[in-house]
Amino acid sequence: MTDAQAIHELAQAGLAEPVADESFDRFARLVRRQLGVPSALVTLVLDDEAVLPGALGLPEPYQSERRTPLSHTFCQFVTSDARPLVVEDARVVPHLASLRAVDDIGVVSYAGFPIFDPHGKAVGSLCAFDGRPRPWSDEDLATLADLASACTSELRLRLARARAKRMQRVALAANRRSRLLLELSESFAAATSVRDVAERLSAVGTGIGARYAGLAVLDASGTRLEYTTLDHLEPGVPASFRRMRVDAERGASIAARTREPLFFHDHAQYAARLPEAAALIAADDVEARAFLPVLAGERLLGVVTLAWEAAREFDDDAVQTKTAIASYVAHALDRVRLLEERHRVATTLQAAMLTELPSVRNAELAATYASATRTDQVGGDWYDAVVLDDDACVLMIGDVTGHDMRAAAQMGQLRSMLRTFAWCQDEPPAVLLRLLDRANRGLALHSSGTAVVVRLDRTPHGFEVTWSNAGHPAPLVLRADGSVETLDAPADLMLGVLPGTTRHDHRAHLAHGDTLLLYTDGLVERRGTSYAERLAAVRAALAEHTATTTSALPDALVRRLVSDQRDDVALLALRVRHTVARPPGPGRPSVLTRQVEHVSSAIGPARRWVDDVLESCDVAPSVRRIAMLLTSEVLTNAVQHGAAPVEAELEVGHRVLRVAVRDGSAVLPRLRSPRPDETGGRGVQFLERCASRWGVDALDGAPGKTVWFELDLDD
């Protein structure tokens, strides 16, 4: 009897099945013709039966079925002894006479020679038999031996071909697995967030034919798993499917507890093992499933879930591939956690170095710093402002080359030096940048980057601006009339390249209501878009935010312009407040007027104009807040319910401030009682309750009206 390995090789070659084989049938015909016998067989002996790939002259049903029990074949002895068996009359041989082959098949005389596999193991025989006693001549046996040798060669050739095909399949599978692993390595190496890992896993799942691939991440407590995304699931799947306890009877939970992969080849097997979990997704058209623990050493990070629409078997190659996917996910998650920690530390360090903005007389300052969403991008962007005295300040913004902890540290050093130079050296911006370049080289910092330094000197009409640009994006100015100007004088060489390079100062003027915007390249650089296109987009967005308060402007621009934040972004904005030529005094009020465009977007700038003037007149903040509220209501009424032209007049006296808004409509405001869900209709109520006095005057000789209010000022 052949051993298990030999039988396994026969099965892999397709020779363990009871089917006719043309080549082996040819050997049976040759035996019958050469020896003149009625029956000839090529027999392969298995564990509990013999299959007959070559057979002629057998009675039915054996001829058709091509198989016999071992009790019906003498070939088992040829195979077990690995030598020929020659019998003239089996009926007189005790151990043969008892076999059913004698009575059921009619084997009386028998001659069989073994056939061997490539390892020299006898696996069957080539035999001839007759239903009557027959002496076998030497020529008969020599012929049968030669044919058995040829049959052995055929068998070995068939097994070798099958082995070669198997090796080819193994090689192809290994090649596919190697390519997959390479793709996995490249894909997951670029992941910078947990969701990024999940999205890349989903793409990998599609690549291996899965309907979906999900990632359930272990929470900080170590007791719950939560899927990062369920985009692959159909509507109607309950939210409870997203989260599960580790001790629950769910596939992912079991894989998490046991730290072993869990495979289900079809939905029936899954439902039998986990009926409650199967009930949660009864409408999900999925058959095979795999749950793979994601382990970093001994630490459980989560579980990968793979699902296929068709049932499938998970052979060794499939198991190795799926396990490799989980391993790459583990490395990616571990790397993401490390990047997130480094990002948090670097961001904290950078935020700590970005000091609180100072107060600048007759100006509003606002800034924002937004770190990159990619956790491997952080560190180089910065801004600063230094007040020199009541009439001068210096604004600075820059970007140190690099996006890591070293860049953050270098940024801190350069910023601190420039801040010190600005405070201690009463020099124009170009000189400050030259000093910084020299210090950078002299102290062997080896830093490089870009920067803009702006000095603002206060005048009765705003600020005189002097700036120098070291390779940085050009500053922008949002004028009070809503137009946008680029301070695009040619930039000098960036810092850290040629410390002795010549640097230049440039000049401009900021009038009352103008806003200066400094920003880093994260606002204007995008792949696939030119710098000119992005700068035009920034200019357009800035023009759209004319009505936005200065404090909200930097964040509003980031939200408007930065969707996929791959780089740090820093913005610094300064708006010049409106002022009075001289403060009011007894018998000497300050009176200013402003034309207001008949559009809603003009209300915000007009409100800020009122607030600026009141602030420059040293009106108490509490009174300014009430004045701003009432001004908003009166202006809104004139713009939304009145008619053009609209004009605002502000009079600040020694004891009273008065705001009057004129418009071209004669329709008077009236006191209403709006419903709780109405957003308007409360302006007159506010005037009644908050103003010291208020009223409505018709215009002399022209259609229209003036709505005014007064607030008493403390001495």
XYZ file of C-alpha atoms in Angstrom:
715
model
C 0.000 0.000 0.000
C 1.358 3.429 -0.861
C 2.068 5.903 1.859
C 0.241 9.210 2.358
C 2.832 11.324 0.560
C 2.709 9.193 -2.573
C -1.092 9.209 -2.593
C -1.072 12.990 -2.089
C 1.150 13.439 -5.142
C -1.130 11.208 -7.210
C -4.113 13.270 -6.101
C -2.383 16.558 -6.945
C -1.700 15.204 -10.437
C -5.360 14.241 -10.835
C -4.547 10.499 -10.903
C -6.415 9.511 -7.751
C -9.796 9.966 -9.410
C -11.651 6.962 -10.933
C -11.659 8.200 -14.523
C -10.396 6.751 -17.780
C -7.047 8.041 -18.993
C -6.198 7.735 -22.688
C -2.477 7.155 -22.139
C -2.970 4.402 -19.590
C -5.772 2.823 -21.629
C -3.206 2.570 -24.438
C -0.911 0.543 -22.154
C -3.813 -1.793 -21.347
C -4.472 -2.317 -25.078
C -0.798 -3.048 -25.721
C -0.730 -5.647 -22.948
C -3.875 -7.353 -24.197
C -2.638 -7.397 -27.792
C 0.942 -8.480 -27.046
C 0.054 -11.156 -24.505
C -3.242 -12.270 -26.036
C -5.165 -11.936 -22.776
C -8.807 -10.909 -22.408
C -8.150 -8.329 -19.682
C -5.408 -5.825 -18.806
C -5.231 -3.053 -16.202
C -3.193 -0.063 -15.088
C -3.971 0.092 -11.365
C -3.067 2.777 -8.817
C -3.512 1.620 -5.238
C -4.826 4.114 -2.683
C -5.607 3.754 1.019
C -8.852 1.814 0.769
C -9.422 1.246 -2.923
C -7.740 0.979 -6.282
C -8.438 3.272 -9.221
C -8.102 2.042 -12.797
C -6.952 4.816 -15.179
C -6.224 2.101 -17.766
C -8.634 -0.844 -18.110
C -9.834 -3.271 -20.795
C -11.932 -6.416 -20.434
C -13.395 -5.831 -16.963
C -16.961 -6.877 -16.230
C -19.448 -4.160 -15.338
C -19.788 -2.107 -13.274
C -16.016 -2.102 -12.726
C -15.148 -1.235 -16.319
C -17.321 1.892 -16.201
C -16.689 2.895 -12.606
C -12.900 2.534 -12.915
C -12.490 1.636 -9.262
C -12.508 -1.492 -7.100
C -12.231 -2.205 -3.402
C -8.889 -3.649 -2.344
C -10.660 -6.990 -1.879
C -11.119 -7.107 -5.633
C -7.523 -6.614 -6.759
C -4.285 -8.591 -6.677
C -2.406 -5.385 -7.504
C -2.262 -4.417 -3.834
C 0.312 -7.181 -3.298
C 2.407 -6.046 -6.253
C 2.417 -2.549 -4.809
C 3.095 -3.478 -1.195
C 5.893 -5.919 -2.118
C 7.230 -3.688 -4.920
C 7.871 -6.773 -7.076
C 6.058 -8.771 -9.769
C 3.297 -11.216 -8.904
C 2.790 -14.115 -11.360
C 0.082 -16.744 -10.736
C -1.103 -19.530 -13.101
C -4.193 -20.359 -11.013
C -5.149 -18.107 -8.110
C -7.725 -20.593 -6.893
C -4.988 -22.808 -5.501
C -3.122 -19.948 -3.778
C -4.720 -19.569 -0.329
C -4.239 -15.808 0.258
C -5.474 -15.062 -3.269
C -8.302 -17.559 -3.517
C -10.174 -15.787 -0.734
C -10.245 -12.439 -2.545
C -13.463 -11.363 -4.258
C -11.459 -10.678 -7.407
C -11.612 -14.388 -8.189
C -15.402 -14.731 -8.083
C -16.649 -11.208 -8.920
C -14.159 -10.259 -11.622
C -13.025 -13.692 -12.740
C -9.310 -13.389 -12.060
C -7.764 -16.867 -12.264
C -4.377 -16.436 -13.893
C -2.584 -13.163 -13.125
C 0.706 -11.456 -14.002
C 1.432 -7.975 -12.642
C 4.524 -5.764 -12.555
C 4.895 -2.716 -10.276
C 4.973 0.844 -11.568
C 6.941 3.403 -9.575
C 6.713 7.114 -8.803
C 9.735 9.476 -9.127
C 10.829 8.577 -5.589
C 11.046 4.840 -6.400
C 7.886 4.101 -4.477
C 5.623 1.420 -5.972
C 2.216 3.034 -6.401
C 0.420 0.570 -8.652
C 0.835 -2.114 -11.271
C 0.476 -2.984 -14.927
C -1.186 -6.402 -15.065
C -2.774 -9.001 -17.316
C -5.262 -11.652 -16.224
C -7.420 -14.408 -17.604
C -10.524 -16.211 -16.391
C -8.864 -19.621 -16.816
C -5.566 -21.131 -15.707
C -2.699 -19.998 -17.880
C 1.045 -20.533 -17.816
C 3.016 -17.293 -18.412
C 5.965 -17.662 -20.759
C 9.259 -15.884 -20.286
C 8.480 -13.829 -23.378
C 5.116 -12.835 -21.866
C 6.765 -11.697 -18.661
C 9.588 -9.876 -20.479
C 7.046 -8.015 -22.598
C 4.988 -7.131 -19.528
C 8.114 -5.943 -17.697
C 9.060 -3.668 -20.616
C 5.572 -2.234 -20.812
C 5.513 -1.708 -17.019
C 8.801 0.197 -17.300
C 7.304 2.386 -20.032
C 4.186 2.874 -17.914
C 6.412 3.947 -15.007
C 8.050 6.523 -17.278
C 4.642 7.852 -18.292
C 3.525 8.051 -14.663
C 6.700 9.824 -13.608
C 6.363 12.265 -16.506
C 2.783 13.021 -15.503
C 3.765 13.540 -11.869
C 6.703 15.734 -12.889
C 4.442 17.877 -15.078
C 1.940 18.206 -12.265
C 4.723 19.123 -9.860
C 6.061 21.701 -12.321
C 2.600 23.228 -12.666
C 2.254 23.329 -8.899
C 5.630 24.987 -8.567
C 4.634 27.453 -11.259
C 1.420 28.224 -9.404
C 3.359 28.587 -6.169
C 5.856 30.870 -7.884
C 3.076 32.944 -9.431
C 1.298 33.134 -6.083
C 4.548 34.116 -4.398
C 5.113 36.725 -7.083
C 1.601 38.082 -6.644
C 2.062 38.091 -2.896
C 5.415 39.850 -3.250
C 3.867 42.496 -5.493
C 0.979 42.878 -3.078
C 3.341 43.206 -0.132
C 5.374 45.788 -2.030
C 2.216 47.732 -2.830
C 1.144 47.419 0.802
C 4.502 48.704 1.972
C 4.403 51.680 -0.385
C 0.769 52.472 0.330
C 0.823 52.260 4.115
C 4.201 53.995 4.374
C 2.532 57.198 3.164
C -0.332 57.052 5.697
C -0.307 59.919 8.194
C -3.564 59.409 10.122
C -5.743 56.555 11.337
C -8.401 57.425 8.768
C -5.695 57.510 6.111
C -4.705 53.960 7.102
C -8.351 52.869 6.914
C -8.805 54.390 3.457
C -5.652 52.721 2.156
C -6.794 49.428 3.671
C -10.086 49.795 1.799
C -8.168 50.209 -1.465
C -6.075 47.128 -0.656
C -9.258 45.157 0.012
C -10.568 46.064 -3.420
C -7.250 44.963 -4.904
C -7.585 41.443 -3.467
C -11.194 41.074 -4.566
C -12.857 41.808 -1.235
C -16.162 43.627 -1.191
C -14.903 45.750 1.658
C -12.086 46.070 4.153
C -12.743 47.773 7.481
C -10.496 48.811 10.353
C -11.775 48.637 13.930
C -9.436 50.524 16.268
C -9.025 49.731 19.960
C -9.902 52.678 22.198
C -7.676 54.099 24.921
C -9.370 52.008 27.618
C -8.596 48.794 25.771
C -12.183 47.583 26.203
C -13.894 48.709 22.998
C -13.353 48.520 19.264
C -14.721 51.119 16.865
C -14.691 51.026 13.076
C -12.893 54.020 11.627
C -15.196 54.089 8.626
C -18.317 52.231 7.573
C -18.475 53.710 4.080
C -18.644 50.198 2.657
C -21.874 49.305 4.433
C -25.344 49.796 3.066
C -27.895 52.215 4.575
C -29.862 50.733 7.422
C -26.977 49.024 9.182
C -27.433 49.961 12.860
C -24.983 52.286 14.554
C -24.308 49.525 17.065
C -22.332 47.744 14.359
C -19.720 50.505 14.467
C -18.813 49.968 18.124
C -18.392 46.787 20.119
C -16.933 45.612 23.373
C -13.869 43.402 23.208
C -15.721 40.784 25.263
C -18.688 40.730 22.834
C -19.565 37.765 20.628
C -18.530 39.481 17.417
C -15.943 38.339 14.905
C -13.682 41.339 15.488
C -14.043 41.000 19.262
C -13.059 37.331 19.222
C -10.015 38.061 17.044
C -9.069 40.857 19.459
C -9.402 38.628 22.538
C -7.622 35.593 21.144
C -5.004 37.537 19.146
C -5.616 34.948 16.409
C -7.106 35.412 12.917
C -10.647 34.172 12.439
C -11.942 32.930 9.063
C -15.460 32.033 7.860
C -15.688 30.546 4.377
C -19.405 31.378 3.992
C -22.265 33.163 5.743
C -23.790 29.919 7.017
C -20.624 29.150 8.963
C -20.537 32.740 10.256
C -24.199 32.681 11.317
C -23.797 29.303 13.025
C -20.883 30.579 15.102
C -22.116 34.142 15.700
C -25.902 34.284 15.241
C -26.408 37.639 16.990
C -23.686 39.348 14.977
C -25.040 37.825 11.769
C -28.504 39.185 12.596
C -27.106 42.737 12.752
C -26.093 42.587 9.102
C -28.698 40.223 7.703
C -29.149 42.445 4.644
C -25.425 42.594 3.921
C -24.753 40.509 0.804
C -21.545 38.920 2.065
C -20.405 35.305 2.284
C -16.764 34.838 3.325
C -15.221 36.875 6.145
C -11.843 37.266 7.785
C -11.072 39.005 11.082
C -7.375 39.735 11.576
C -5.918 41.113 14.820
C -3.624 44.106 14.329
C -0.691 43.620 16.675
C 2.387 45.722 17.359
C 4.449 43.210 19.267
C 2.168 42.156 22.108
C 0.016 45.305 21.893
C -3.381 45.051 20.256
C -4.112 48.092 18.086
C -7.292 46.948 16.387
C -8.802 44.415 14.002
C -8.943 44.283 10.201
C -12.210 42.980 8.746
C -12.318 41.611 5.194
C -15.458 40.368 3.452
C -16.180 38.744 0.085
C -19.453 38.352 -1.781
C -18.714 34.718 -2.728
C -17.792 31.812 -0.474
C -14.079 31.007 -0.486
C -11.591 28.659 1.079
C -8.659 30.111 2.979
C -5.581 28.071 2.044
C -2.122 28.652 3.483
C -1.268 31.226 0.841
C -4.480 33.164 1.498
C -3.918 33.064 5.253
C -0.340 34.317 4.857
C -1.479 37.152 2.593
C -4.257 38.270 4.926
C -1.944 38.066 7.925
C 0.612 40.179 6.055
C -2.059 42.828 5.437
C -2.784 43.002 9.165
C 0.943 43.252 9.867
C 1.347 46.209 7.513
C -1.693 47.886 9.057
C -0.092 47.409 12.488
C 3.155 49.028 11.347
C 1.207 51.894 9.755
C -0.899 52.496 12.879
C 2.156 52.367 15.102
C 3.897 54.860 12.844
C 0.826 57.116 12.802
C 0.676 57.089 16.602
C 4.342 58.067 16.744
C 3.829 60.814 14.164
C 0.799 62.108 16.045
C 2.806 62.283 19.247
C 5.683 64.065 17.514
C 3.194 66.381 15.834
C 1.566 67.165 19.176
C 4.919 67.920 20.797
C 6.103 70.056 17.877
C 2.800 71.917 17.669
C 2.832 72.553 21.407
C 6.414 73.792 21.166
C 5.579 76.033 18.251
C 2.429 77.416 19.859
C 4.401 78.168 23.017
C 6.881 80.205 20.982
C 4.151 82.233 19.249
C 3.599 84.898 21.884
C 0.376 86.799 22.485
C -0.051 89.747 20.167
C 0.468 93.195 21.710
C -1.944 96.127 21.562
C -1.089 98.634 18.841
C -2.425 102.151 19.159
C -5.013 102.998 16.492
C -4.838 99.503 15.021
C -6.300 96.024 15.430
C -4.046 92.959 15.297
C -5.112 89.358 14.737
C -3.257 86.193 13.801
C -3.698 82.481 13.399
C -1.427 79.495 13.088
C -2.813 76.246 11.673
C -0.584 73.189 11.724
C -0.621 70.731 8.853
C -3.187 67.947 8.988
C -0.421 65.558 7.973
C 1.313 64.535 11.164
C 4.738 64.494 9.526
C 4.455 68.170 8.495
C 4.996 70.744 11.238
C 7.399 73.282 12.492
C 8.572 76.128 10.272
C 5.926 78.877 10.133
C 5.888 81.794 12.580
C 4.748 85.371 13.114
C 5.477 88.108 15.634
C 4.716 91.734 16.461
C 6.812 94.158 18.506
C 5.572 97.559 19.697
C 8.454 100.046 19.716
C 6.509 103.010 21.130
C 3.097 104.669 20.805
C 3.788 105.600 17.205
C 5.688 102.588 15.781
C 5.587 98.818 15.663
C 7.234 95.998 13.701
C 5.388 93.021 12.218
C 7.229 89.868 11.155
C 6.284 86.609 9.495
C 8.445 83.789 8.174
C 8.835 80.165 7.216
C 11.924 78.138 8.132
C 12.803 75.382 5.665
C 11.752 71.936 6.902
C 8.751 70.335 8.539
C 9.962 68.632 11.678
C 11.086 69.226 15.240
C 14.389 70.664 14.047
C 12.532 73.208 11.916
C 10.411 74.169 14.925
C 13.526 74.663 17.047
C 15.271 76.710 14.345
C 12.144 78.789 13.905
C 12.234 79.622 17.602
C 15.868 80.724 17.429
C 15.475 82.901 14.332
C 12.264 84.456 15.593
C 13.801 85.295 18.965
C 16.851 86.895 17.356
C 14.772 88.957 14.941
C 12.464 90.027 17.754
C 15.476 91.177 19.766
C 16.980 93.046 16.810
C 13.650 94.792 16.164
C 13.418 95.940 19.781
C 17.039 96.945 20.306
C 17.991 98.300 16.889
C 16.134 101.344 15.605
C 16.783 100.232 12.038
C 14.663 99.708 8.924
C 13.512 96.172 8.001
C 16.278 95.541 5.439
C 18.940 96.114 8.092
C 17.135 93.816 10.544
C 17.112 91.025 7.956
C 20.817 91.543 7.222
C 21.569 91.292 10.945
C 19.536 88.086 11.146
C 21.376 86.588 8.175
C 24.750 87.409 9.740
C 23.744 85.965 13.119
C 22.434 82.820 11.441
C 25.843 82.220 9.874
C 27.928 83.442 12.788
C 26.135 81.230 15.311
C 26.321 78.239 12.919
C 22.564 77.698 12.960
C 22.624 76.710 9.273
C 18.962 77.658 8.942
C 17.298 78.776 5.755
C 13.881 80.192 5.077
C 11.840 83.196 4.041
C 10.581 86.223 5.950
C 8.919 89.615 5.642
C 9.618 92.391 8.140
C 7.250 95.389 8.181
C 7.692 98.592 10.164
C 4.624 100.796 10.680
C 4.945 104.432 11.752
C 1.750 106.175 12.795
C 0.663 109.382 11.046
C -2.510 111.499 11.347
C -3.849 109.707 8.278
C -2.907 106.106 9.116
C 0.493 104.391 8.983
C 3.552 104.732 6.804
C 4.716 101.237 5.901
C 8.323 100.182 5.293
C 8.965 96.552 4.462
C 11.688 94.209 3.278
C 11.046 90.798 1.774
C 13.475 87.843 1.988
C 11.967 85.513 -0.608
C 8.547 85.427 1.067
C 5.036 85.660 -0.460
C 4.146 89.305 -1.038
C 2.017 91.109 1.596
C -1.536 92.080 0.656
C -3.532 95.182 1.544
C -7.322 95.186 1.756
C -8.222 98.820 1.225
C -11.141 100.417 3.032
C -13.082 100.593 -0.250
C -12.853 96.787 -0.701
C -10.084 96.746 -3.310
C -7.032 94.519 -2.795
C -3.451 95.557 -3.500
C -0.362 93.332 -3.620
C 2.832 94.828 -2.212
C 4.740 93.065 -4.955
C 8.052 94.892 -4.995
C 10.775 92.401 -6.049
C 11.704 90.092 -3.188
C 15.326 89.687 -2.131
C 17.140 86.384 -1.637
C 15.828 84.077 1.068
C 17.625 83.828 4.399
C 20.577 81.505 4.926
C 21.866 81.480 1.334
C 24.236 84.469 0.960
C 24.483 86.331 4.273
C 26.111 89.366 2.657
C 23.444 89.836 0.005
C 21.977 93.302 -0.510
C 18.510 93.805 0.932
C 16.054 96.543 0.056
C 13.334 98.508 1.797
C 10.042 99.399 0.131
C 7.349 101.838 1.184
C 3.585 102.123 1.114
C 0.787 103.810 3.049
C -2.080 102.354 5.079
C -5.062 104.674 5.411
C -7.838 104.462 7.975
C -9.828 101.255 7.427
C -7.066 99.521 5.432
C -5.958 96.011 6.439
C -2.447 94.617 5.959
C -2.226 90.825 5.579
C 0.977 88.829 6.009
C 0.863 85.064 5.379
C 3.057 82.030 4.742
C 3.193 79.909 1.611
C 0.765 77.313 2.976
C -1.995 79.715 1.933
C -0.888 80.040 -1.697
C 0.902 76.829 -2.683
C -1.088 73.853 -3.987
C -0.063 70.988 -6.238
C -1.447 71.334 -9.726
C -2.136 75.057 -9.321
C 0.212 77.872 -10.241
C 1.323 80.452 -7.702
C -0.377 83.198 -9.727
C -3.686 81.315 -9.673
C -3.499 80.729 -5.939
C -2.537 84.351 -5.249
C -5.519 85.477 -7.315
C -7.724 83.184 -5.222
C -6.340 84.689 -2.001
C -6.949 88.220 -3.301
C -10.517 87.328 -4.267
C -11.200 85.731 -0.882
C -9.768 88.743 0.922
C -12.032 91.065 -1.067
C -15.034 88.917 -0.120
C -14.226 89.379 3.580
C -14.471 93.157 3.634
C -17.228 92.919 6.237
C -15.393 90.375 8.395
C -13.988 91.635 11.671
C -10.221 91.751 11.982
C -10.226 89.207 14.794
C -12.082 86.689 12.612
C -10.317 87.414 9.314
C -7.256 85.081 9.556
C -9.298 82.019 10.522
C -11.950 82.858 7.927
C -9.321 82.938 5.178
C -7.856 79.598 6.266
C -11.309 77.994 6.205
C -12.053 79.537 2.824
C -8.774 78.706 1.089
C -7.240 75.674 2.769
C -9.153 72.428 2.266
C -6.400 69.794 2.293
C -3.841 71.282 4.647
C -0.526 69.654 3.743
C 1.597 72.496 5.107
C 1.590 74.822 8.086
C -0.157 78.159 7.595
C 0.416 81.373 9.538
C -1.465 84.645 8.971
C -1.025 88.046 10.613
C -3.474 90.881 9.951
C -3.389 94.531 11.024
C -6.291 96.921 10.385
C -5.867 100.668 10.762
C -8.605 102.115 12.913
C -10.419 105.307 11.954
C -9.499 108.221 14.231
C -10.533 111.791 14.868
C -8.128 114.617 14.189
C -8.421 115.754 17.787
C -10.403 114.403 20.724
C -13.652 116.142 21.659
C -13.790 118.621 24.523
C -16.263 120.974 26.199
C -18.031 122.899 23.454
C -15.913 121.143 20.821
C -17.588 117.942 19.595
C -16.056 115.671 16.975
C -18.372 115.201 14.005
C -17.718 112.710 11.197
C -19.868 111.433 8.343
C -19.653 108.330 6.165
C -21.485 107.299 3.036
C -22.813 103.747 3.378
C -23.403 101.643 0.296
C -26.965 100.329 0.090
C -25.906 96.659 0.492
C -25.787 94.401 3.545
C -22.017 93.882 3.256
C -21.494 97.602 3.962
C -23.006 97.360 7.445
C -19.983 95.666 9.049
C -17.389 98.220 7.881
C -19.687 101.074 8.951
C -20.057 99.538 12.411
C -16.276 99.214 12.704
C -15.904 102.860 11.636
C -18.169 103.899 14.525
C -16.269 101.709 16.975
C -12.899 103.032 15.755
C -13.937 106.647 16.209
C -15.406 106.018 19.650
C -12.246 104.178 20.706
C -10.050 107.063 19.493
C -12.252 109.436 21.524
C -11.638 107.317 24.651
C -15.298 106.351 25.003
C -15.708 103.654 27.660
C -15.914 100.076 26.290
C -19.320 99.499 27.923
C -20.783 102.528 26.110
C -19.095 101.486 22.858
C -20.756 98.072 23.022
C -24.215 99.635 23.383
C -23.446 102.123 20.610
C -22.353 99.294 18.298
C -25.549 97.327 18.977
C -27.808 100.288 18.275
C -25.761 101.370 15.236
C -26.159 97.871 13.774
C -29.922 98.013 14.196
C -30.304 101.489 12.692
C -27.964 100.738 9.760
C -29.663 97.399 9.070
C -33.068 99.099 8.988
C -31.799 101.743 6.542
C -30.126 99.220 4.211
C -32.771 96.487 4.279
C -35.969 98.547 4.570
C -34.938 102.045 3.476
C -33.682 103.476 0.212
C -30.432 104.915 -1.086
C -28.572 107.099 -0.410
C -27.570 106.073 3.118
C -25.331 108.265 5.246
C -24.112 107.819 8.813
C -23.154 110.759 11.006
C -21.292 110.365 14.281
C -21.014 113.199 16.777
C -19.002 112.730 19.963
C -19.332 115.545 22.455
C -18.080 116.115 25.953
C -21.151 114.523 27.576
C -23.187 112.965 24.747
C -22.537 110.852 21.668
C -25.029 110.918 18.845
C -25.402 108.547 15.871
C -27.710 109.523 13.020
C -28.468 107.447 9.905
C -30.193 109.054 6.937
C -31.794 107.161 4.058
C -34.035 108.016 1.119
C -37.213 106.311 2.334
C -39.995 108.173 4.137
C -41.298 104.956 5.734
C -40.872 105.294 9.485
C -39.718 102.510 11.787
C -42.396 101.273 14.161
C -42.465 99.414 17.424
C -43.357 95.746 16.921
C -43.716 92.628 19.045
C -41.988 89.950 16.945
C -42.616 86.261 17.480
C -39.884 84.323 19.321
C -38.868 82.557 16.100
C -38.455 85.807 14.116
C -34.887 87.015 13.596
C -35.781 90.681 13.022
C -38.209 93.339 14.152
C -36.497 94.209 17.447
C -34.579 97.343 16.426
C -37.045 99.833 17.868
C -37.280 97.770 21.071
C -33.506 98.041 21.473
C -33.648 101.809 20.902
C -36.413 102.149 23.484
C -34.541 100.170 26.110
C -30.884 101.075 25.524
C -30.693 104.620 24.114
C -30.732 107.654 26.366
C -32.848 109.296 23.677
C -33.861 108.440 20.130
C -36.078 109.766 17.397
C -36.944 110.018 13.718
C -36.762 113.274 11.738
C -38.078 113.910 8.249
C -35.622 115.452 5.804
C -36.286 119.055 4.789
C -37.152 119.473 1.124
C -36.336 115.881 0.154
C -37.840 112.419 0.595
C -36.295 110.427 3.364
C -35.735 110.395 7.095
C -33.075 110.414 9.785
C -33.127 107.853 12.591
C -30.928 108.927 15.478
C -30.054 107.954 19.021
C -28.010 109.479 21.830
C -26.055 107.957 24.696
C -24.995 109.963 27.718
C -21.299 109.834 28.568
C -19.883 109.853 32.059
C -17.650 112.719 33.046
